[in-house]
Short mmCIF file of C-alpha atoms and ligand atoms in Angstrom, two decimals:
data_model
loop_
_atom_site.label_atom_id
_atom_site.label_comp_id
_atom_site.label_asym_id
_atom_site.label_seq_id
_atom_site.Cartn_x
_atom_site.Cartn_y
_atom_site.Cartn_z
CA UNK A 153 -46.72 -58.53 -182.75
CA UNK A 154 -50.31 -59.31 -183.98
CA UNK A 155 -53.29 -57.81 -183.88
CA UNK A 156 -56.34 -58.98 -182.85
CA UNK A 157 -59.34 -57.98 -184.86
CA UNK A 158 -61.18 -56.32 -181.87
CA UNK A 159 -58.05 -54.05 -181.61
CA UNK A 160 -58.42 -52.87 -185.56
CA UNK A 161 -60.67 -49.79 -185.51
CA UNK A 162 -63.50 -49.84 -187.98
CA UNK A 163 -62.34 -48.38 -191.00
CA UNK A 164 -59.29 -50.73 -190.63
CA UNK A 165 -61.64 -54.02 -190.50
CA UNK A 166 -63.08 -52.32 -193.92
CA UNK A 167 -59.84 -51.72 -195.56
CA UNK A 168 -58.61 -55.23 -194.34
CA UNK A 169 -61.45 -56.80 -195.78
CA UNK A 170 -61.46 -55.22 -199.34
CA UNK A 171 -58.12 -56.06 -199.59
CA UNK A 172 -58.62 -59.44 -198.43
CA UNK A 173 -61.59 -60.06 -200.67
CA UNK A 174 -59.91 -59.15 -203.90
CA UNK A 175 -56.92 -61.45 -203.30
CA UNK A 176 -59.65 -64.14 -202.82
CA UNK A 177 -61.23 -63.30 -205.93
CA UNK A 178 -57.19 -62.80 -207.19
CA UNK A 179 -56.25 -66.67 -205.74
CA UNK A 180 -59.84 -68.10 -207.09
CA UNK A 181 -58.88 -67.09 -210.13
CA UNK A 182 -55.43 -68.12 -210.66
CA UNK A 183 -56.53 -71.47 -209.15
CA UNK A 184 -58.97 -71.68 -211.89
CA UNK A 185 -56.38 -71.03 -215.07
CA UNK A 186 -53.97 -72.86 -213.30
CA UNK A 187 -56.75 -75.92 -213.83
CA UNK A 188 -57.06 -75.12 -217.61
CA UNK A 189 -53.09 -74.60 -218.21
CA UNK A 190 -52.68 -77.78 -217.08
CA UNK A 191 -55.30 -78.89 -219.50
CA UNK A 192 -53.44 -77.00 -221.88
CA UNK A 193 -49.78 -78.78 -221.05
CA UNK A 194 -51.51 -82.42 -221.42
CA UNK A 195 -54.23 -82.67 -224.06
CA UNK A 196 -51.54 -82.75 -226.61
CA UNK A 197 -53.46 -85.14 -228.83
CA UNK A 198 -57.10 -84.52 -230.86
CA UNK A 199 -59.52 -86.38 -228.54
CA UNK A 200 -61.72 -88.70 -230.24
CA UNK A 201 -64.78 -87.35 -230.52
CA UNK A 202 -62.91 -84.20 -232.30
CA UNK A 203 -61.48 -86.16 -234.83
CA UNK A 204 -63.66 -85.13 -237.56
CA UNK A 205 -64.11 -81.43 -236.25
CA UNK A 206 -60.01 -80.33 -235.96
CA UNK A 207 -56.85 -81.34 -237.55
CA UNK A 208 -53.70 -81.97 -235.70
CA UNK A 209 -51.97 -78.90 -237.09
CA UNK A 210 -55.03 -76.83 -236.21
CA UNK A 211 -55.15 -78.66 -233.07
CA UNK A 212 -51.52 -77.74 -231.82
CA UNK A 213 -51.52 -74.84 -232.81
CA UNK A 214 -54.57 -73.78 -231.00
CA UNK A 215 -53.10 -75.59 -227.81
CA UNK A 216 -49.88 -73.52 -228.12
CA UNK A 217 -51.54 -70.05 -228.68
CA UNK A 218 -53.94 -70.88 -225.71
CA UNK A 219 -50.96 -71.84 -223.44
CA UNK A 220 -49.35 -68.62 -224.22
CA UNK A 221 -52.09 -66.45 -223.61
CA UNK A 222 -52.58 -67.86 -220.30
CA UNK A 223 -49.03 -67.65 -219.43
CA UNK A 224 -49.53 -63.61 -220.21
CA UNK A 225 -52.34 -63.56 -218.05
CA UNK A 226 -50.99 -64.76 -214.88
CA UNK A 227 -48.24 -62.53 -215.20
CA UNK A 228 -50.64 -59.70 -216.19
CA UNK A 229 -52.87 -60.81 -213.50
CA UNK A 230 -50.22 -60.71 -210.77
CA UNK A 231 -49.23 -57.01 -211.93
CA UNK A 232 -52.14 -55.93 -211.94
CA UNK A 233 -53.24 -57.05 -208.61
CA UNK A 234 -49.86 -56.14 -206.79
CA UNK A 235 -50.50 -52.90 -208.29
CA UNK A 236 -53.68 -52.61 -206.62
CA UNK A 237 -52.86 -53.71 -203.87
CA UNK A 238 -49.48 -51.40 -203.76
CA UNK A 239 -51.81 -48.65 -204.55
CA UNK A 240 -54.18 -49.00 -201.42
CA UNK A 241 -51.31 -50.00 -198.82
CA UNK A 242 -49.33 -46.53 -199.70
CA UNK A 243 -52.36 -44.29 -199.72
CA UNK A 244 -51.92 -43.88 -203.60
CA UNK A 245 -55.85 -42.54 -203.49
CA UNK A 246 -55.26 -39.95 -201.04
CA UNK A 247 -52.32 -38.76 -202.66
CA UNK A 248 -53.75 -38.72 -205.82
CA UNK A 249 -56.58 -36.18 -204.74
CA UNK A 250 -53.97 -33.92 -202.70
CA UNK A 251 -52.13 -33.79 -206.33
CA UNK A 252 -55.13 -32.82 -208.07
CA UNK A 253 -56.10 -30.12 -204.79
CA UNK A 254 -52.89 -28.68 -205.85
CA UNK A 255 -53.27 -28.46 -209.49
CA UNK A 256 -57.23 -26.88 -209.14
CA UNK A 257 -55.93 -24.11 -206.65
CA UNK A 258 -52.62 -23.49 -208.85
CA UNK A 259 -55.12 -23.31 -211.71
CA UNK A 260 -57.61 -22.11 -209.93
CA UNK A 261 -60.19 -24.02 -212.72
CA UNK A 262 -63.93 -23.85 -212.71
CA UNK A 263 -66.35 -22.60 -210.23
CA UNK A 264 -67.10 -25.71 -208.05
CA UNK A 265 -63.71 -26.49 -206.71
CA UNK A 266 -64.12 -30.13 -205.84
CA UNK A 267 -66.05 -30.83 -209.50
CA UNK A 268 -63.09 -29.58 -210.37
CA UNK A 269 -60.74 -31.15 -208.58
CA UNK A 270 -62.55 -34.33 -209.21
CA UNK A 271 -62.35 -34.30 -212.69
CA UNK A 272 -58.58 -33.71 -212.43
CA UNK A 273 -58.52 -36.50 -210.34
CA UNK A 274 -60.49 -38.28 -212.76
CA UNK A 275 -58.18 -37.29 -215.62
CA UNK A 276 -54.27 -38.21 -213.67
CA UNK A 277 -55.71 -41.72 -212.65
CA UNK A 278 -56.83 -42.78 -216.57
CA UNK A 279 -53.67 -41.38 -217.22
CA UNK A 280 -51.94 -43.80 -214.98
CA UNK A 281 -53.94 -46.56 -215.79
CA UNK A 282 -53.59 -46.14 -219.14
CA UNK A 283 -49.72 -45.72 -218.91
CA UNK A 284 -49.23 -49.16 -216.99
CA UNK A 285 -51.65 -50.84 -218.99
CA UNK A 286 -49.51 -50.11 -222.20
CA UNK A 287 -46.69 -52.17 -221.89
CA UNK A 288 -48.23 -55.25 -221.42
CA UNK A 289 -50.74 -54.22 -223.95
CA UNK A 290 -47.80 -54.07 -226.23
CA UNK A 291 -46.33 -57.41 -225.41
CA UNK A 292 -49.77 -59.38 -225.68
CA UNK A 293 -50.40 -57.37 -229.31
CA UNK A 294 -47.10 -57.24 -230.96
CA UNK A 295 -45.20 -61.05 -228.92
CA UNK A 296 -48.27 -63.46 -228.50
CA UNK A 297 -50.69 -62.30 -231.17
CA UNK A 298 -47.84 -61.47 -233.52
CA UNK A 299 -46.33 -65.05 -232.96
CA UNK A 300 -49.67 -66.90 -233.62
CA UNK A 301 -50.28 -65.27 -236.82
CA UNK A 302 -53.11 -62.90 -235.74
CA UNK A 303 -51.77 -59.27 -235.21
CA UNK A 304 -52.65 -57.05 -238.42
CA UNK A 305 -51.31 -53.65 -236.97
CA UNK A 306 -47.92 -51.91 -237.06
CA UNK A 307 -46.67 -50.07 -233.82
CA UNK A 308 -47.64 -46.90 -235.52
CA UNK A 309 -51.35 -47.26 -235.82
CA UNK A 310 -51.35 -49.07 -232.50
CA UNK A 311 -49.82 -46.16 -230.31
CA UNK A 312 -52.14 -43.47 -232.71
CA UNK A 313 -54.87 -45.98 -231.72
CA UNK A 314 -54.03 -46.11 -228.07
CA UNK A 315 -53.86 -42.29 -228.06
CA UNK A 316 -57.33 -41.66 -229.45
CA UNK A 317 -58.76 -43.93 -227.52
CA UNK A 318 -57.83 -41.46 -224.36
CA UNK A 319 -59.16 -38.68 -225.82
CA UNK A 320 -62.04 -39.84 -226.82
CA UNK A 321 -62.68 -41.55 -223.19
CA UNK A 322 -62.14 -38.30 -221.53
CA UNK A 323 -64.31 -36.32 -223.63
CA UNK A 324 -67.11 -38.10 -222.74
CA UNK A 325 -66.01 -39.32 -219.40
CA UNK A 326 -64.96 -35.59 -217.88
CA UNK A 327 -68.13 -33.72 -218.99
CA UNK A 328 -70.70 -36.93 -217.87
CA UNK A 329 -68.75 -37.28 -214.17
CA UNK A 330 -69.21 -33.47 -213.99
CA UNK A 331 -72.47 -32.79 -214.49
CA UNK A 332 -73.16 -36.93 -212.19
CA UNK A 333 -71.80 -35.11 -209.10
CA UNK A 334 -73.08 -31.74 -209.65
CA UNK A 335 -77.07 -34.12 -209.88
CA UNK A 336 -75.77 -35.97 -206.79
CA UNK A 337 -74.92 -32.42 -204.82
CA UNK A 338 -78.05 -30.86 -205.70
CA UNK A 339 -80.36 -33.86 -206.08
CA UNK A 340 -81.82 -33.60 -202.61
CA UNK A 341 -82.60 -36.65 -200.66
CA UNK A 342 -83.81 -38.74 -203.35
CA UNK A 343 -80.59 -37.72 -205.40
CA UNK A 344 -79.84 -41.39 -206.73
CA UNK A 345 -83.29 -41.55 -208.36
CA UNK A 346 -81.78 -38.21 -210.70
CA UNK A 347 -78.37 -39.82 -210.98
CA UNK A 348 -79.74 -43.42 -211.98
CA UNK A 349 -81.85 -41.39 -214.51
CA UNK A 350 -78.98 -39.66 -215.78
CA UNK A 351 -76.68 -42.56 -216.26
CA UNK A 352 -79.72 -44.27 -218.22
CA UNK A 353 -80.02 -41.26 -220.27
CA UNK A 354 -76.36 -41.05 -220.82
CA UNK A 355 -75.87 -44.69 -221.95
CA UNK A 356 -79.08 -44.81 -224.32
CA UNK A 357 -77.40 -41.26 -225.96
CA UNK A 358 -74.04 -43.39 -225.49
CA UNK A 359 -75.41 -46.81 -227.87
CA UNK A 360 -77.40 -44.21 -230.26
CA UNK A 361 -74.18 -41.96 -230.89
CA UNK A 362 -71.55 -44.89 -231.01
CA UNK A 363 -71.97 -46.50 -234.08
CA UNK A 364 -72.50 -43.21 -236.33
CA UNK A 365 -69.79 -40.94 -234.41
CA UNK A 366 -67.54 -42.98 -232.56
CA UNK A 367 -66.51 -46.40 -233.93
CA UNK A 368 -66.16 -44.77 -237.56
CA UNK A 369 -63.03 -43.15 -235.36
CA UNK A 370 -61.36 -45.97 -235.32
CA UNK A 371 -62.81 -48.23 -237.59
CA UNK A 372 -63.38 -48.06 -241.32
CA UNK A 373 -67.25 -49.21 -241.71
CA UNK A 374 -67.97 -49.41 -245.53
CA UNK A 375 -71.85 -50.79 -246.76
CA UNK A 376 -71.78 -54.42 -247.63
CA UNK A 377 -71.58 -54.13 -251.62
CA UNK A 378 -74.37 -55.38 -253.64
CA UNK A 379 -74.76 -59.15 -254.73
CA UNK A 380 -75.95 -62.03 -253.64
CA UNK A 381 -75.01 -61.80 -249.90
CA UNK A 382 -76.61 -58.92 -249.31
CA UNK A 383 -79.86 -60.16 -251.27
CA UNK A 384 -79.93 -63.05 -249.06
CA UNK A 385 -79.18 -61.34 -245.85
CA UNK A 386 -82.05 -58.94 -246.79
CA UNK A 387 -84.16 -61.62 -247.07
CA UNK A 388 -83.22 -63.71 -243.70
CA UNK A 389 -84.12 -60.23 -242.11
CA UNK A 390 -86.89 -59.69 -243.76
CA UNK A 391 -88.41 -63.33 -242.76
CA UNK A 392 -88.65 -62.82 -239.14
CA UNK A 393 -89.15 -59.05 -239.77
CA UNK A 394 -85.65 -57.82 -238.20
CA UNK A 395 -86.17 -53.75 -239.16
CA UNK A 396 -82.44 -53.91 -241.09
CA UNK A 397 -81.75 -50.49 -242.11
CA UNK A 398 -78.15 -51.24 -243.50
CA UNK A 399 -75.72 -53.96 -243.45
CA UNK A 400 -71.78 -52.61 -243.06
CA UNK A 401 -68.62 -54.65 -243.48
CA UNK A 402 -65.96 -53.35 -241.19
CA UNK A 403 -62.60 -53.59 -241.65
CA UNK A 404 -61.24 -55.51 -238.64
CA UNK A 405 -58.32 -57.14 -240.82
CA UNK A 406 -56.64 -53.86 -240.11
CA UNK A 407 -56.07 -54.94 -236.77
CA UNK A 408 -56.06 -58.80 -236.66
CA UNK A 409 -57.35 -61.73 -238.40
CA UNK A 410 -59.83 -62.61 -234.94
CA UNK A 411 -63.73 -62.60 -236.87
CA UNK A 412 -67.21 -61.54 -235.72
CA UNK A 413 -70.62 -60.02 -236.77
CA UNK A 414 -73.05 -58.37 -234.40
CA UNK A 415 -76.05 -55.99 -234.88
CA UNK A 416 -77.08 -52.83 -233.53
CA UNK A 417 -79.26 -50.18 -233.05
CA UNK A 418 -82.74 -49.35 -231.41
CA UNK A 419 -86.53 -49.86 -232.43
CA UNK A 420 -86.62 -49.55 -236.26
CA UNK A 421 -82.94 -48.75 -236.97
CA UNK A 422 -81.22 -51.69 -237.08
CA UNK A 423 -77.96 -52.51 -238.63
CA UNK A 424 -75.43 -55.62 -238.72
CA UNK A 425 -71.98 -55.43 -239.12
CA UNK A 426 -69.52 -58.35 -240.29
CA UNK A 427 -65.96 -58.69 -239.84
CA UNK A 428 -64.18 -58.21 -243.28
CA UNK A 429 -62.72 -61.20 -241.73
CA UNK A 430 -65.59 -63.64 -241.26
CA UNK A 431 -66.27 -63.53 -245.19
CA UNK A 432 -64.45 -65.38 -247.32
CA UNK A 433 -64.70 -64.07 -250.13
CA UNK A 434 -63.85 -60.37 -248.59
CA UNK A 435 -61.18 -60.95 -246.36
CA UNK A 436 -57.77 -58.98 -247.71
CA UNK A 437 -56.19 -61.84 -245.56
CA UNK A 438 -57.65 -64.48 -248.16
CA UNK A 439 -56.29 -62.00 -251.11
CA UNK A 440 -52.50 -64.56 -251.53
CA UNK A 441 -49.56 -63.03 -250.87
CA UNK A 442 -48.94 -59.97 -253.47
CA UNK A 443 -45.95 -58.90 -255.33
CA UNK A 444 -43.14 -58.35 -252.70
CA UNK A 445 -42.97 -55.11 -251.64
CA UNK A 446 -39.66 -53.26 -252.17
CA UNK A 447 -38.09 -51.77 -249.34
CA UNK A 448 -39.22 -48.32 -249.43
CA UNK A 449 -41.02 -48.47 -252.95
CA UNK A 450 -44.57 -48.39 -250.89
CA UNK A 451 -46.27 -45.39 -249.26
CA UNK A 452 -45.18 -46.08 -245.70
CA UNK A 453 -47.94 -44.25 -244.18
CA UNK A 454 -49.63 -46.82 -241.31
CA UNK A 455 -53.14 -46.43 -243.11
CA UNK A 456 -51.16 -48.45 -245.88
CA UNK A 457 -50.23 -51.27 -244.00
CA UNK A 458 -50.46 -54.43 -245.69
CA UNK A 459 -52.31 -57.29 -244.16
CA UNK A 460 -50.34 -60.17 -244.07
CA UNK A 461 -51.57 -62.90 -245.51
CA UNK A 462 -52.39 -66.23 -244.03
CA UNK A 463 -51.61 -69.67 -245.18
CA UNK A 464 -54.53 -70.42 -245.39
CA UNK A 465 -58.15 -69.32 -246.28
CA UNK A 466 -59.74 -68.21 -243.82
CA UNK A 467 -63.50 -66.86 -243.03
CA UNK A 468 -66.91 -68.54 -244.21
CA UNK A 469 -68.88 -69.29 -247.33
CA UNK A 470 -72.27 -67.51 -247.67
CA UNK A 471 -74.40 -69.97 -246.29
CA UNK A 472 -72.55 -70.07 -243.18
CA UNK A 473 -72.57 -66.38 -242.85
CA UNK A 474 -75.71 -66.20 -243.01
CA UNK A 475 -76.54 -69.06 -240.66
CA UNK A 476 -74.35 -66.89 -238.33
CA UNK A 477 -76.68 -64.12 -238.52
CA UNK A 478 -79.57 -66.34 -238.30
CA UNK A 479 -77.88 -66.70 -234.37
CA UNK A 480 -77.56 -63.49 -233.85
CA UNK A 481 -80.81 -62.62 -235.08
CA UNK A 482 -82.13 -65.18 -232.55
CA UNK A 483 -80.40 -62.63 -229.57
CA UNK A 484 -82.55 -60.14 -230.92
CA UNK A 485 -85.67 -62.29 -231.80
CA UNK A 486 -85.65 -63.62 -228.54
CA UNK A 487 -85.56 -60.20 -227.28
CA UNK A 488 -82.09 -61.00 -225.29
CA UNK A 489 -80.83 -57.24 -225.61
CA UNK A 490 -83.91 -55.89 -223.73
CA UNK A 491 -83.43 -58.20 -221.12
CA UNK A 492 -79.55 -58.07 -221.17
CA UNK A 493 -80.21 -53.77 -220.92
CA UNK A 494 -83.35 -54.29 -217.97
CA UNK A 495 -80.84 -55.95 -216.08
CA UNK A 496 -78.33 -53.73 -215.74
CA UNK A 497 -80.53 -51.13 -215.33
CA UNK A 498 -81.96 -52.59 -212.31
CA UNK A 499 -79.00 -53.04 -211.07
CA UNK A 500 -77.63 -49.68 -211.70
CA UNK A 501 -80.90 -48.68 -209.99
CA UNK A 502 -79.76 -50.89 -206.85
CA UNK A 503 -76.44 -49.60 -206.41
CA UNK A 504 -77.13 -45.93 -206.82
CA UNK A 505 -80.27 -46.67 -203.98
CA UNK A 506 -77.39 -48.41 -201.58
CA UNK A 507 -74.76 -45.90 -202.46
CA UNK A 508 -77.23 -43.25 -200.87
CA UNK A 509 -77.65 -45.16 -198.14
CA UNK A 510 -73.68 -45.37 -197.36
CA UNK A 511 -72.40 -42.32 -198.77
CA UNK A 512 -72.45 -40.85 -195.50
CA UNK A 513 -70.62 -42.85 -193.45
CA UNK A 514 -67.56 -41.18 -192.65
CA UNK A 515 -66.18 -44.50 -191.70
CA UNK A 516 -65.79 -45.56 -195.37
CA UNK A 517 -63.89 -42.52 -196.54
CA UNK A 518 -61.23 -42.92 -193.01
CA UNK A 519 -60.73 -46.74 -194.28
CA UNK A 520 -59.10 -45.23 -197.78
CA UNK A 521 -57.20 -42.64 -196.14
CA UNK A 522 -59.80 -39.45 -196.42
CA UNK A 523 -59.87 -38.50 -192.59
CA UNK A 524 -61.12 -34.77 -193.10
CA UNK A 525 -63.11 -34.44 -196.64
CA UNK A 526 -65.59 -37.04 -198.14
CA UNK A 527 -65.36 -36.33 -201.84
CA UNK A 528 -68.57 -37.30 -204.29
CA UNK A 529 -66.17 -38.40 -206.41
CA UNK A 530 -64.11 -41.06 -204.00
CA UNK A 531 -67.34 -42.05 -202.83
CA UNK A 532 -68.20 -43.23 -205.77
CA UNK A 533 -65.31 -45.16 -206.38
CA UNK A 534 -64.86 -46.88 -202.52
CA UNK A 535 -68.83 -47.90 -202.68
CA UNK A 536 -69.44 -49.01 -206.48
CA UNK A 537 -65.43 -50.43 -206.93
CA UNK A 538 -64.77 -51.66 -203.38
CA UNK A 539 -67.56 -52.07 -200.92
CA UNK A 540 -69.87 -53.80 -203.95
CA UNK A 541 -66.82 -56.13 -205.13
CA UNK A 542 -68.32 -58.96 -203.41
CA UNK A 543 -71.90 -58.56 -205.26
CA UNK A 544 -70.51 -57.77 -208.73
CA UNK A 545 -68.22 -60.41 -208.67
CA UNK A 546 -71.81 -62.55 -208.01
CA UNK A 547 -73.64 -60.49 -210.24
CA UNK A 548 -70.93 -60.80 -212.84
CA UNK A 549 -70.89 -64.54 -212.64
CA UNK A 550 -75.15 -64.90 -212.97
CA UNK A 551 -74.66 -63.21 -216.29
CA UNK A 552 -72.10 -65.18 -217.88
CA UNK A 553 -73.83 -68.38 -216.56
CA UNK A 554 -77.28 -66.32 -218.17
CA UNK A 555 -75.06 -65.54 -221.54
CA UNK A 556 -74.08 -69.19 -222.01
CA UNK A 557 -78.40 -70.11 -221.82
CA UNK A 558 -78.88 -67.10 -224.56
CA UNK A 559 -76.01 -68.50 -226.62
CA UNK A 560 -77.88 -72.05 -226.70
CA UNK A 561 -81.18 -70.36 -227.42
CA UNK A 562 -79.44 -68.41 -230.56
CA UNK A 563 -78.26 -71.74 -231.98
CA UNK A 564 -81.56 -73.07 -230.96
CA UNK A 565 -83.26 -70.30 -233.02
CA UNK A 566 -80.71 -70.97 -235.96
CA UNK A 567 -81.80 -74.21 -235.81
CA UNK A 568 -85.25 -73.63 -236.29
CA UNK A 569 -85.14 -71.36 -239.27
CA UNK A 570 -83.49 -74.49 -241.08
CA UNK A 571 -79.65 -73.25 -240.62
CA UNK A 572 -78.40 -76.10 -238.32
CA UNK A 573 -75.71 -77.66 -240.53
CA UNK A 574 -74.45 -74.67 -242.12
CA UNK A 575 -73.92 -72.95 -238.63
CA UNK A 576 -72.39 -76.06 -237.40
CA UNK A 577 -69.85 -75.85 -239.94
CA UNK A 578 -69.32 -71.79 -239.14
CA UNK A 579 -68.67 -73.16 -235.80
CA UNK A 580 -66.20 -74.86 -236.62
CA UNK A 581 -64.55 -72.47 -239.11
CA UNK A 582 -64.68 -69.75 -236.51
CA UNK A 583 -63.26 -72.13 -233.68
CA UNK A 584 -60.12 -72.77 -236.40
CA UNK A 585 -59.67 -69.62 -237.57
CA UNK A 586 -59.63 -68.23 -233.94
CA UNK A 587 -57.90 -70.62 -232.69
CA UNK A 588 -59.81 -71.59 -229.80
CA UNK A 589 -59.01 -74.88 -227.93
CA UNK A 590 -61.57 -77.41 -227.79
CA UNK A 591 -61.27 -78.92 -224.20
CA UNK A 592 -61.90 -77.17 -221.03
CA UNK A 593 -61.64 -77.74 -217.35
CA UNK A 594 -65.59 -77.74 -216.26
CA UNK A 595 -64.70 -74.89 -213.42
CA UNK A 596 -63.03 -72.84 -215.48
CA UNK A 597 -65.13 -72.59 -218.29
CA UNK A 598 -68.04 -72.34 -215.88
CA UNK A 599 -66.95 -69.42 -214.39
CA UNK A 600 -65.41 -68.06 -217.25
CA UNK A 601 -66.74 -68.94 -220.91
CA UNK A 602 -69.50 -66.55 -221.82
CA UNK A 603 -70.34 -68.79 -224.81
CA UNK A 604 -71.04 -72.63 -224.23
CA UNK A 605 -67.80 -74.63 -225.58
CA UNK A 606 -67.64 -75.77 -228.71
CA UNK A 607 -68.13 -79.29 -228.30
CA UNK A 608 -71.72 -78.30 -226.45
CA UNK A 609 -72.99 -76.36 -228.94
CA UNK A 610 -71.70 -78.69 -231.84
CA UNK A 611 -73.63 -81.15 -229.68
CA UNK A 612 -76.99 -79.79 -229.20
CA UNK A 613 -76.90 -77.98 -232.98
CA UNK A 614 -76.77 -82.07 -234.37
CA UNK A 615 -80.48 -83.36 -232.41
CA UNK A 616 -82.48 -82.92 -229.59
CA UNK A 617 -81.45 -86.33 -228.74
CA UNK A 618 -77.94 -85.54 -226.73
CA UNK A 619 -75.71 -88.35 -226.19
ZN1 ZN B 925 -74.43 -65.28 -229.63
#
């Protein structure tokens, strides 16, 4: 027996449609990896024009490591979309809330009975999340990135790692939500123009607090040493007037042998941080293999764990590292962070504006199961998660195509400030010791890559004359 749309009441033609568009998005998707798996499966020798860029070894190993990972994401894909989908068809939402209803009045917690119940809510459906998620987390840490010579971190540290990280989310997420609804319930009719302010506030206090308070919780961030990298970072920052306040090696070989640098900070306080990992001459994984440890001679304490070293060296030489910050000091010289931040602001400013506009259609609540009560709180959720899907799966796509253009410009900037060969060469270090694969399928990568592929940048890094 079918149903003809004009016999589905409203809220049914919403519900049908949100589910609808996120298998779309869900199909687009795996169309598009399916595309690079294949790419994956066939390129099994070096093309030509990489000959001088990648080994074989390098090569296949890359190809293999890719192939895996993309095998873990369709399955983790599927999962997660059944899931979702799952969730939805048996009212999981609904339930969810009537579970929390029952805790608050058992409880009887707080004054405002639906902030309350709402951050209850809040707290049994990161619970959940984070519960599912840690499985496959497990299997893509401790199978894939284990096999391919990456993963750094014992089960121990992981699961202590995992935990943390949920505390830490909830104290900041349980106190912001509460005091977001109670500015949306007594904000008045221009409500969103308080709760837009508030989330600004809140993520400007969030990027001020994070590197000093809450990275250091996971992380072990120790000032680059003095010598002649520092010197010479100084320097680079000092030519183009970067306002570096400190420079900080963190110690990401604790948790795999993946590399990176980035800077942060506002105004006058800046600071960059490299990967113990990206420096050659700092990584523990370039230290050789030491003395065998004897079974149960060693502390066994997971803050002890040994990195394992690699076969081979692994990070970059000075001048590389520093032609590496000379692109990322091109973001910030070419004042991509502002824009990056102005952007989402304005669309955080959009979506709070439409979110007014809709939160009172009852029609929106009876499509996810809420016949009676219209929570803040699910509000939130159906308008910004499922009736704006369509626009941030747009929105999302502008920025990565916007991210690739800043990525060129960095290199560009490199480029300038006489770095081009040395960066072309950390390229290509990074590339190997990452194990990225050097060919993509045009779709995927355009809808995908947030950084130009390799062979682009390689490319346009050489001349202005591209072949
Ligand atoms: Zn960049």
């Amino acid at each position: 027996m079918l149903l003809t749309l004009y016999e589905l009441s409203v809220e049914n033609k919403i519900f049908y449609a949100v589910l609808l568009f996120s298998w779309t998005v869900y199909l687009w998707e795996a169309y598009l990896a399916s595309r690079q798996r294949k790419i994956y499966k066939s390129t099994i020798h070096v093309p030509v024009e990489l000959g001088k860029i990648m080994d074989k070894e390098t090569f296949e190993k890359s190809r293999l490591y890719q192939l895996d990972k993309s095998n873990f994401s369709f399955w983790s894909g599927l999962y997660s979309e059944a899931e979702g989908t799952l969730i939805l068809l048996l009212g999981g939402i609904p339930f969810l809330w009537g579970v929390s209803g029952t805790i608050t009045a058992r409880f009887g917690l707080g004054t405002d009975y639906e902030i309350s119940q709402s951050l209850v809510f809040l707290m049994l459906a990161t619970l959940f999340s984070a519960l599912t998620g840690l499985p496959w987390s497990v299997y893509n840490t401790f199978v894939i990135e284990e096999k391919h010579g990456f993963n750094q971190q014992t089960l121990g540290f992981f699961l202590k790692d995992a935990v943390k990280k949920f505390l830490v989310t909830q104290c900041i997420l349980l106190p912001v939500t509460s005091l977001l609804l109670y500015i949306i319930k007594i904000g008045g009719d221009y409500f969103f123009i308080y709760a837009w302010l508030f989330t600004l506030v809140v993520t400007l206090v969030l990027v001020t607090i994070y590197a000093d308070y809450i990275a250091p919780l996971f992380d072990k961030f120790t000032p680059l040493p003095d010598g002649e990298l520092r010197k010479e970072i100084e320097s680079l920052a000092q030519s183009i007037s970067f306002p570096l306040t400190k420079v900080y090696v963190v110690e990401g070989s604790k948790r795999s042998s993946h590399s990176n640098a980035y800077f942060y900070g506002f105004f006058k306080n800046k600071r960059i941080v490299l990967f113990d990992t990206l420096l050659e001459d700092y990584s523990p994984l370039n230290k050789g293999p030491e003395v065998e440890p004897q079974q149960g001679a060693g502390d066994e304490g997971d803050e002890q764990s040994k990195p394992k070293a690699k076969n081979k060296r692994q990070g970059c030489n000075n001048p590389e590292v520093l032609a590496v910050l000379g692109h990322e000091l091109g973001h910030w010289k070419l004042g991509h962070m502002v824009k990056n931040i102005l952007i989402s602001q304005m669309n955080s400013f959009l979506c709070f504006f439409l979110f007014a506009v809709l939160i009172g259609r009852k029609e929106l609540f009876m499509a996810f199961g809420f016949h009676d009560s219209q929570p803040t709180l699910i509000g939130l959720m159906i308008i910004f998660q499922f009736i704006f899907s369509p626009y941030n799966e747009l929105l999302s796509f502008c920025l990565t195509v916007l991210s690739r253009r800043f990525e060129f410009q960095a290199d560009a900037f490199a480029r300038a400030m006489g770095q081009a060969s040395e960066l072309y060469s950390a390229l290509i270090k990074l590339n190997k010791d990452n194990l990225g694969f050097p060919v993509s399928d045009w779709l995927f990568s355009m809808w995908h890559y947030s950084h130009p592929p390799l062979l682009e940048r390689l490319r346009a890094l050489r001349g202005p004359k591209q072949d």
